[in-house]
Short mmCIF file of C-alpha atoms in Angstrom, two decimals:
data_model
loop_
_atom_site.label_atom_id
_atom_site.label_comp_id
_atom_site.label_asym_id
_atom_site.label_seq_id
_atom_site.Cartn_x
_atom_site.Cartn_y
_atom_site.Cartn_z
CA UNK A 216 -1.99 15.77 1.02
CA UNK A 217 -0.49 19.15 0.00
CA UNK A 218 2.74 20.90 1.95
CA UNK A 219 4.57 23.88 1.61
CA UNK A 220 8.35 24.37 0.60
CA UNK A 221 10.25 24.08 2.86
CA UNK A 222 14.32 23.69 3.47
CA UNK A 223 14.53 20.72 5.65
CA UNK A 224 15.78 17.67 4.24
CA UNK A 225 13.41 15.15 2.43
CA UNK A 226 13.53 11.67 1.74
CA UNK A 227 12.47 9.71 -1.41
CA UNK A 228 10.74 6.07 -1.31
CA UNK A 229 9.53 4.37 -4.28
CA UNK A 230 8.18 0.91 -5.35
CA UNK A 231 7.26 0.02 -8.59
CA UNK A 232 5.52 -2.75 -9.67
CA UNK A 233 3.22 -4.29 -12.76
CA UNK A 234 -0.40 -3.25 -10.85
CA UNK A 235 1.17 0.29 -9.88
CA UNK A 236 3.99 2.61 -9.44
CA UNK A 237 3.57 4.84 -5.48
CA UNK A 238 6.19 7.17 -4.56
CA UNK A 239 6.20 8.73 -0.92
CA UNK A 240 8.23 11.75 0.40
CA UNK A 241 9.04 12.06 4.03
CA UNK A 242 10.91 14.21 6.22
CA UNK A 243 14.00 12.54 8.48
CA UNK A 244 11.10 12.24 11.23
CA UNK A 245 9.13 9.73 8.88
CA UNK A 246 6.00 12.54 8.43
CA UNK A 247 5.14 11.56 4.93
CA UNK A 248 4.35 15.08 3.14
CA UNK A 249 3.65 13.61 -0.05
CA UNK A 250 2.49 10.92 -2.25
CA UNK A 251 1.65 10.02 -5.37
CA UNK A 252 1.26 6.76 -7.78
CA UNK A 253 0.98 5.88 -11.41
CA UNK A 254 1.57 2.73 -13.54
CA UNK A 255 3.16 -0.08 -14.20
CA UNK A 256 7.02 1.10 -13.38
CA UNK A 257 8.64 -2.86 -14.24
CA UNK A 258 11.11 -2.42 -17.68
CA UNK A 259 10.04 -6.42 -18.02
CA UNK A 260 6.14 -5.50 -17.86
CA UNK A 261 5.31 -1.74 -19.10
CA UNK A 262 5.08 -1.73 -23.22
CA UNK A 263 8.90 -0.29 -23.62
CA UNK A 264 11.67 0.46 -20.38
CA UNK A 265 11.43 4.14 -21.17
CA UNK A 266 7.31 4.05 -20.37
CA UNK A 267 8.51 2.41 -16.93
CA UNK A 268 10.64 5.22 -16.47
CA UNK A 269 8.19 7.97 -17.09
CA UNK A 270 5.48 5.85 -14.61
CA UNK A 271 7.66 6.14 -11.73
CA UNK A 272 8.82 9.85 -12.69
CA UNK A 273 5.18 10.43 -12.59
CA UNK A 274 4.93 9.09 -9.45
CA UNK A 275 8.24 10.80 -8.01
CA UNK A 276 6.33 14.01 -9.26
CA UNK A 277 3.58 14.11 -7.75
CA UNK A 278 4.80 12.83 -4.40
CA UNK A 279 7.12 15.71 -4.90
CA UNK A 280 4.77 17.83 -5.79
CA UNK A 281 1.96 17.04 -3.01
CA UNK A 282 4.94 17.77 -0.75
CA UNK A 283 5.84 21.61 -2.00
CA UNK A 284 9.51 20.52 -2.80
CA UNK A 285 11.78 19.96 -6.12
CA UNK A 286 14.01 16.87 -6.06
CA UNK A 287 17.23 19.27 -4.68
CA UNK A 288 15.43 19.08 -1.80
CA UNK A 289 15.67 15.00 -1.54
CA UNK A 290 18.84 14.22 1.07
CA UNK A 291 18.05 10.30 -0.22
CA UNK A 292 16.33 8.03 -2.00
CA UNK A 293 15.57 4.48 -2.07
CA UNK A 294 14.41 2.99 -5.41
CA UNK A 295 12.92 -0.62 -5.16
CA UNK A 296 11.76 -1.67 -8.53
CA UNK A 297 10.23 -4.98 -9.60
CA UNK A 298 12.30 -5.92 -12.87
CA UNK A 299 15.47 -5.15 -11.20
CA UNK A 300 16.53 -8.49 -11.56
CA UNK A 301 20.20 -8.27 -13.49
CA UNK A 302 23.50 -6.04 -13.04
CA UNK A 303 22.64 -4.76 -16.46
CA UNK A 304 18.81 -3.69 -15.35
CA UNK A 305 20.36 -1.49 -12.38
CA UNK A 306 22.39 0.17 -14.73
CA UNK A 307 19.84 1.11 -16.95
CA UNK A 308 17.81 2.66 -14.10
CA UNK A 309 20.71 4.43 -12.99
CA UNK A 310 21.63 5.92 -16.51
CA UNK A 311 17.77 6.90 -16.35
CA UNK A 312 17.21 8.52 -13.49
CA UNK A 313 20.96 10.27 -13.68
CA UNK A 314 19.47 11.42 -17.17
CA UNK A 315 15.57 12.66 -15.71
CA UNK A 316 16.83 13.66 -11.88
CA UNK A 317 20.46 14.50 -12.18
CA UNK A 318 20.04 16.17 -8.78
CA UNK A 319 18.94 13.11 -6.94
CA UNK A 320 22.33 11.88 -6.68
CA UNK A 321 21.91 9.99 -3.22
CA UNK A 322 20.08 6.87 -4.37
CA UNK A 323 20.14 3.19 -4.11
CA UNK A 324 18.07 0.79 -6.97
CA UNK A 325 17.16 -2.53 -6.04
CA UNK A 326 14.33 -4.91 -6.22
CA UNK A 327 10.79 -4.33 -4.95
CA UNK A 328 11.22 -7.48 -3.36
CA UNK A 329 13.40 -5.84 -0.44
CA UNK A 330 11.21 -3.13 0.07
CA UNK A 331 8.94 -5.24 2.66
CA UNK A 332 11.68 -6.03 4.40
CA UNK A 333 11.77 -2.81 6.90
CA UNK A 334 7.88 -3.24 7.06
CA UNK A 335 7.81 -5.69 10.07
CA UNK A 336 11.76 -5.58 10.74
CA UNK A 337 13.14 -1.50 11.25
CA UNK A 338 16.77 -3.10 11.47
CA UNK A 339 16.19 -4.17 7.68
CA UNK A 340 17.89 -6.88 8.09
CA UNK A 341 15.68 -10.51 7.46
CA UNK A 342 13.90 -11.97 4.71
CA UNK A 343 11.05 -10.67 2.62
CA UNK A 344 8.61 -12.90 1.22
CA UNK A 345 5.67 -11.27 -0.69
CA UNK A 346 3.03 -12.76 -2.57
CA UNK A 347 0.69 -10.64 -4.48
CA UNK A 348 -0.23 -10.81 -8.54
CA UNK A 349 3.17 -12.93 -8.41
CA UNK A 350 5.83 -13.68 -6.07
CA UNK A 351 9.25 -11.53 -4.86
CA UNK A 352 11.51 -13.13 -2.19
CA UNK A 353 14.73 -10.85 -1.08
CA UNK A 354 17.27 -10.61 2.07
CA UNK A 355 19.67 -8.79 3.40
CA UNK A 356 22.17 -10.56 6.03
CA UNK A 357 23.85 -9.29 9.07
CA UNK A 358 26.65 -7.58 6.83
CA UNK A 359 24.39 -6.18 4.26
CA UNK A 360 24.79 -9.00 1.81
CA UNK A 361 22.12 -9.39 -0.65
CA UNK A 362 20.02 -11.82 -2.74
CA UNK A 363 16.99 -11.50 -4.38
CA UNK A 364 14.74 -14.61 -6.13
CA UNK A 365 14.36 -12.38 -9.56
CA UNK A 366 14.65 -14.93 -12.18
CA UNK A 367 15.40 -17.66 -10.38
CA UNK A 368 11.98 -18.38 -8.93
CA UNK A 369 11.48 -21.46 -11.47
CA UNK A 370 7.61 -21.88 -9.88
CA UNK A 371 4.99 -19.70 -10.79
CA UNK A 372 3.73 -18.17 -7.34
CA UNK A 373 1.54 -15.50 -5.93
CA UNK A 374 -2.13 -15.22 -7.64
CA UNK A 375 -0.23 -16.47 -11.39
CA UNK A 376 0.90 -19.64 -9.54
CA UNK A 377 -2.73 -20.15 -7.69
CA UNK A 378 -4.70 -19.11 -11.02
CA UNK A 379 -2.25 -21.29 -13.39
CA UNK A 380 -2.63 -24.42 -11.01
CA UNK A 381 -6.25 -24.29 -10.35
CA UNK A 382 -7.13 -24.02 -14.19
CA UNK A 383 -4.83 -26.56 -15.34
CA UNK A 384 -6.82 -28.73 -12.62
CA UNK A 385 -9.93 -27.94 -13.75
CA UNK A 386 -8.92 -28.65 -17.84
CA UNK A 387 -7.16 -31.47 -16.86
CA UNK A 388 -10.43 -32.80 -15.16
CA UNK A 389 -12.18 -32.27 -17.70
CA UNK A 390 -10.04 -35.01 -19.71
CA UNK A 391 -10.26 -36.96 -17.44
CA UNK A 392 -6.81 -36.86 -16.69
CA UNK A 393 -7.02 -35.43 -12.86
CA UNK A 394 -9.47 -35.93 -10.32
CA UNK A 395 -12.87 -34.36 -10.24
CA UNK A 396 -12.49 -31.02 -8.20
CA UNK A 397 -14.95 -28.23 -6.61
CA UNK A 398 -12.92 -25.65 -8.06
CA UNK A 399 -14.53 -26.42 -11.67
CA UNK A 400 -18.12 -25.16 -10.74
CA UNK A 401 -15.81 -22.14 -8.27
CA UNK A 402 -14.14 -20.74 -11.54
CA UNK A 403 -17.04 -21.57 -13.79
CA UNK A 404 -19.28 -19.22 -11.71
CA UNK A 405 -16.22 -17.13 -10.82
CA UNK A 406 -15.90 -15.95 -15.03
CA UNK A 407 -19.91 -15.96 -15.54
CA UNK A 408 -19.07 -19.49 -18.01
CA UNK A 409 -21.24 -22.52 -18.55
CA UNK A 410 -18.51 -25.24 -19.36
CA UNK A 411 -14.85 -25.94 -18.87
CA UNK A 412 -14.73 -25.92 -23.11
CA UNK A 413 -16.10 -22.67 -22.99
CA UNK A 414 -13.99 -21.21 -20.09
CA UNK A 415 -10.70 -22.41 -21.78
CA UNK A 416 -11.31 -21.02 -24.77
CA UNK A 417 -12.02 -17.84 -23.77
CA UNK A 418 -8.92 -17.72 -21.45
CA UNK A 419 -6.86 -18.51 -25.14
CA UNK A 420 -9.28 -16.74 -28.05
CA UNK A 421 -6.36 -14.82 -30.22
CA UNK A 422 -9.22 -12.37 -30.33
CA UNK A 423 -11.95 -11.03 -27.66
CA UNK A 424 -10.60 -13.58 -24.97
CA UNK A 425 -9.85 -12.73 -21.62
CA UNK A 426 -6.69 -10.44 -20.36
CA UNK A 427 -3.73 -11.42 -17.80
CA UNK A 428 -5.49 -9.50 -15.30
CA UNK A 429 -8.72 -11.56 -16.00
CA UNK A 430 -7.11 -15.07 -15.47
CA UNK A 431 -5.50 -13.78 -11.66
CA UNK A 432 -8.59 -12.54 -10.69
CA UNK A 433 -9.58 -16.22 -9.45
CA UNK A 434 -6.70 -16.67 -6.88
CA UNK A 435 -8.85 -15.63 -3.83
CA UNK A 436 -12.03 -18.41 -5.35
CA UNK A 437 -9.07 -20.65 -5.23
CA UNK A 438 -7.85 -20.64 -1.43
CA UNK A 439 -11.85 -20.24 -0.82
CA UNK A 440 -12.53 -23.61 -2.09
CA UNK A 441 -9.27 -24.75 -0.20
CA UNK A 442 -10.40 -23.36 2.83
CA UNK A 443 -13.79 -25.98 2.09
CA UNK A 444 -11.87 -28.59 2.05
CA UNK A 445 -11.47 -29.29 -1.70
CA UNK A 446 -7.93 -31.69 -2.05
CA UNK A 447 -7.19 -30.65 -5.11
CA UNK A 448 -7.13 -26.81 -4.02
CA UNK A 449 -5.67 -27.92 -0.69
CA UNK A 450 -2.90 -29.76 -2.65
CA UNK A 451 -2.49 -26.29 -5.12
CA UNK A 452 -2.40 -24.03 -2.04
CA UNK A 453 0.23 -26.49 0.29
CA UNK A 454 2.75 -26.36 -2.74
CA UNK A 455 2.27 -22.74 -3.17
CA UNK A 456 3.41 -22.52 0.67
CA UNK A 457 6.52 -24.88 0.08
CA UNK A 458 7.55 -23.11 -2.96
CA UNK A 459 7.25 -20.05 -0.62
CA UNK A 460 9.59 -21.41 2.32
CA UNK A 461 11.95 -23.37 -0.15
CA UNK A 462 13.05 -19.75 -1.79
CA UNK A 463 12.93 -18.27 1.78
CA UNK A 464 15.28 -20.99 2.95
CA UNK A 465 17.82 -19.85 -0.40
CA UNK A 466 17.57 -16.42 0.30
CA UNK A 467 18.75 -16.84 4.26
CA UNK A 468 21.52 -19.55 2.94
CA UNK A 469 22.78 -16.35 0.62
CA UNK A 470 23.20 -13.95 2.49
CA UNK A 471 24.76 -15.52 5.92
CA UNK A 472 21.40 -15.50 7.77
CA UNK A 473 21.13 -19.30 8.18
CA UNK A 474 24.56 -19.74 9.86
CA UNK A 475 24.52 -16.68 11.59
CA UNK A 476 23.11 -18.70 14.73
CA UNK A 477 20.69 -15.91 15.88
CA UNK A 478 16.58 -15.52 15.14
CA UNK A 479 15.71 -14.84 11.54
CA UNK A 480 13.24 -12.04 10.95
CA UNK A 481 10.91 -13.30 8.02
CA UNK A 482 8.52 -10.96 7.12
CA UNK A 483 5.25 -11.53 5.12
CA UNK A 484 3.44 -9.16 2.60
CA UNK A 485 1.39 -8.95 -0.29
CA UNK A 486 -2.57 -9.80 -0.62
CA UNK A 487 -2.36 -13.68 -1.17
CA UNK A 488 -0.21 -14.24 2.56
CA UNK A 489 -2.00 -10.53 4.34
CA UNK A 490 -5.33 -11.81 3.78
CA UNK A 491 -7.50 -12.91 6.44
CA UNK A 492 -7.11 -16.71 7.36
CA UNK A 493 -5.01 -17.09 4.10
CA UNK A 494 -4.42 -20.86 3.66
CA UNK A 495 -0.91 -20.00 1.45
CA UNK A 496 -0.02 -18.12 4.64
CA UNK A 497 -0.93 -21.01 6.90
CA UNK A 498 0.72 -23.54 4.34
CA UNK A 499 4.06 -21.07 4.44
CA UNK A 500 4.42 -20.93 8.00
CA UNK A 501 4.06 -24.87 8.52
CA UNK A 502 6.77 -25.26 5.72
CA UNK A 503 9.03 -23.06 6.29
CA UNK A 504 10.97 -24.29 10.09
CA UNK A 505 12.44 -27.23 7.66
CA UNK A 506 13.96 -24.12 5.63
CA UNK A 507 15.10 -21.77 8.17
CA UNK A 508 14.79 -23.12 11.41
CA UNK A 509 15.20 -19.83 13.67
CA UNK A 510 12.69 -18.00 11.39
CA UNK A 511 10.84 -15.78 13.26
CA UNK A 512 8.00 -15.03 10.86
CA UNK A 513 5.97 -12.09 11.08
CA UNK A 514 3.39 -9.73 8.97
CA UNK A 515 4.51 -6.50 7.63
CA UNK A 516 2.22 -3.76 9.41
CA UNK A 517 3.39 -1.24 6.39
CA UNK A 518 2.58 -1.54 2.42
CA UNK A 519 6.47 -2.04 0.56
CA UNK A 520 6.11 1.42 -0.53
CA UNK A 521 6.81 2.72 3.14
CA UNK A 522 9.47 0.16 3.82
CA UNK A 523 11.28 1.51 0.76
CA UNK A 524 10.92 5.35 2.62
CA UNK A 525 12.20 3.21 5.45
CA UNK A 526 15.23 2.06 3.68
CA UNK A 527 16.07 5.63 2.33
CA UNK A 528 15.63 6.82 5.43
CA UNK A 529 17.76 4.30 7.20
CA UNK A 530 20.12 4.46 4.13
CA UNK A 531 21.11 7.67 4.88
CA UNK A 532 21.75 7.99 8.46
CA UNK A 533 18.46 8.48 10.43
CA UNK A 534 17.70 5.54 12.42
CA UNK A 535 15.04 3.31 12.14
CA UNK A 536 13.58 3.70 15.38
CA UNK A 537 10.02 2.36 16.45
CA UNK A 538 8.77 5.67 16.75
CA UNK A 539 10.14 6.58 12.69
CA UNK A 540 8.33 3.64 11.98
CA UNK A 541 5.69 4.91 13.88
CA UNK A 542 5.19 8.17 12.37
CA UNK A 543 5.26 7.01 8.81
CA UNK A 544 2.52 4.50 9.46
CA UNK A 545 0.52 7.58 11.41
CA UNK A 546 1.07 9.45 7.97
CA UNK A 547 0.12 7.73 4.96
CA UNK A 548 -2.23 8.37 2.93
CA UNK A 549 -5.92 7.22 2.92
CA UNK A 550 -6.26 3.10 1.93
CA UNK A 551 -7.55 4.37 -1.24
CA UNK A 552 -3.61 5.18 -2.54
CA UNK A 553 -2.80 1.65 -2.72
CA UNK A 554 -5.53 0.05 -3.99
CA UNK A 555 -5.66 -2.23 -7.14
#
C-alpha cells in the first residue's frame, strides 16, 4: 500500500501495545493510504520508554511513508497507547512526540484500551472491553468523561489471567491440594512435557526455561478443555467473564453511563472474547446485565488500530458516519498486518 503526495488533509491513528505497535493514515473520507507496524510501543513493557517511543515512530513512519506524505500533512492524530495509565505517563508521551514530531501538534494520547471503542460504536461513546495477551477496559460517557481500568484491574485477565489460573490448577493438583482436572494432560501435551514436575520447572528455570510469551500460549487449550466440559476450566473461564463485567460495570459507573437512563453500547475485542464460540465471551455476556443493566453488548467489526483512526478522525471534526466507518474497514490492509 503505496500513495502519492498529495495536499489533502490526513489523519493519524495509532495503537500500541506489548505484541505490536500499527499506525494507519487516512484521508477525512476514512481511505486508509497507509500503514505500517513495529514493536512493542508500551513504556511499562519495551526494555526502556525511549525504545517505546522509537517503535511507534517506526510505525508512524512507515504508515506515513506507505502514504507519500510527511507528518505536516497530518490535520490530527489520535494516539492510544497501552501503558498510558498515569497523568505523569501522558506527559511523557507528549514531551516525546512534541520532541520527535513537533509538527503533529493536533493530537490526543490516551490508552489503547479506548481505541475499540469506535470499532462497534461510531458515536464513541460506550464501553470497551478487550481481552487479548491481557485485559484493557475504558469508557467514555455522554459528556466525554473518561475512565480507563489501567492499574486498577487487581485480577489478572485476558490469556495471563486464563494461562496463570489453569497452571496454578494443574500444580496445585498435583499436591493434591485441588481437584484432579483435564487441563493437566491439555497443557502437558500443549508444551511437548511428560509431568507436571517437569512442566513447572521449566515455566521457572533461571536459565533455558520458558519465556512470557511461552506460558500465554495455552489460553486457547484452556477455554478448549472448558468448552469439554472440564469444571475446573469451566470455573477458570466463568471468573474470567465476571472479572470482565465487574470492571465493565466501574467503568459505566465513572463516567455517567450507568445513570444516564439510556442503552449502553459495550463493545467487545481482542482474541480471547472475538474468537469463535469463546466461552470467556459467553461467560461475559451472562455476567455482565447484573453490572450494567442497559448494556447493549456488541463485537467490534474493526481491529483497535482503526477505531483509534476513528477517534482522530472524529476528534477533529469529520463525522463518524456509517459510511467513514465503512470505507476504513473497505481499506485496510491485508489480515497479515495485524497478526501476532
Amino acid at each position: 500500500m503505496t500513495h502519492q503526495a498529495t495536499a489533502t488533509a490526513l489523519y493519524l491513528g495509532v495503537d500500541a501495545g506489548n505484541s505490536k505497535t500499527a499506525a494507519l493514515v487516512s484521508t477525512a473520507s476514512g481511505e486508509v493510504v497507509g500503514a505500517g507496524r513495529s514493536g512493542c510501543g508500551d513504556i511499562y513493557g519495551a526494555p526502556t520508554p525511549e525504545a517505546a517511543v522509537d517503535a511507534v515512530m517506526s510505525a508512524v513512519g512507515t504508515a506515513l511513508g506507505r502514504a507519500g506524505a510527511d507528518p505536516s500533512a497530518l490535520a490530527g492524530a489520535a494516539f492510544r497507547l497501552a501503558g498510558v495509565d498515569w497523568p505523569e505517563d501522558a506527559a511523557y508521551w507528549d514531551d516525546a512526540l512534541a520532541r520527535r514530531q513537533p509538527s503533529l501538534v493536533r493530537r490526543t494520547i490516551l490508552n489503547d484500551g479506548y481505541a475499540a471503542i469506535r470499532c462497534g460504536e461510531p458515536s464513541g461513546i460506550g464501553v470497551a472491553i478487550a481481552a487479548g495477551t491481557a485485559a484493557a477496559i475504558a469508557a467514555r460517557g455522554p459528556s466525554g468523561e473518561l475512565w480507563d481500568m489501567g492499574w486498577w484491574g487487581q485480577h489478572a485477565m485476558g490469556a495471563i489471567g486464563l494461562a496463570n489460573d489453569a497452571l496454578k490448577a494443574v500444580f496445585l493438583a498435583e499436591l493434591d491440594l485441588a481437584p484432579p482436572t483435564a487441563l493437566t494432560q491439555a497443557l502437558l501435551t500443549h508444551y511437548s512435557r511428560s509431568t507436571a514436575e517437569e512442566l513447572n520447572h521449566w515455566l521457572t528455570a533461571r536459565e533455558g526455561g520458558a519465556g512470557p510469551r511461552d506460558r500465554t500460549s495455552c489460553a486457547r487449550v484452556v477455554t478448549a478443555v472448558a468448552k469439554d466440559g472440564d469444571p475446573v476450566a469451566t470455573d477458570i473461564v466463568r471468573a474470567q467473564g465476571q472479572h470482565l463485567a465487574t470492571y465493565a460495570g466501574v467503568a459505566a459507573r465513572r463516567t455517567g453511563l450507568a445513570t444516564a437512563g439510556a442503552p449502553v453500547s459495550v463493545v467487545l475485542s481482542g482474541s480471547v472474547l472475538m474468537a469463535e464460540g469463546s466461552p470467556v465471551a459467553a461467560a461475559l455476556l451472562e455476567e455482565l446485565p447484573a453490572h450494567l443493566p442497559h448494556a447493549q453488548p456488541h463485537r467490534g467489526a474493526l481491529p483497535p488500530v482503526a477505531g483509534a483512526l476513528l477517534d482522530a478522525l472524529g476528534e477533529n471534526g469529520i463525522t463518524v458516519t456509517d459510511g467513514v466507518t465503512a470505507r476504513v474497514a473497505g481499506s485496510m490492509p491485508a489480515k497479515d498486518f495485524l497478526a501476532t
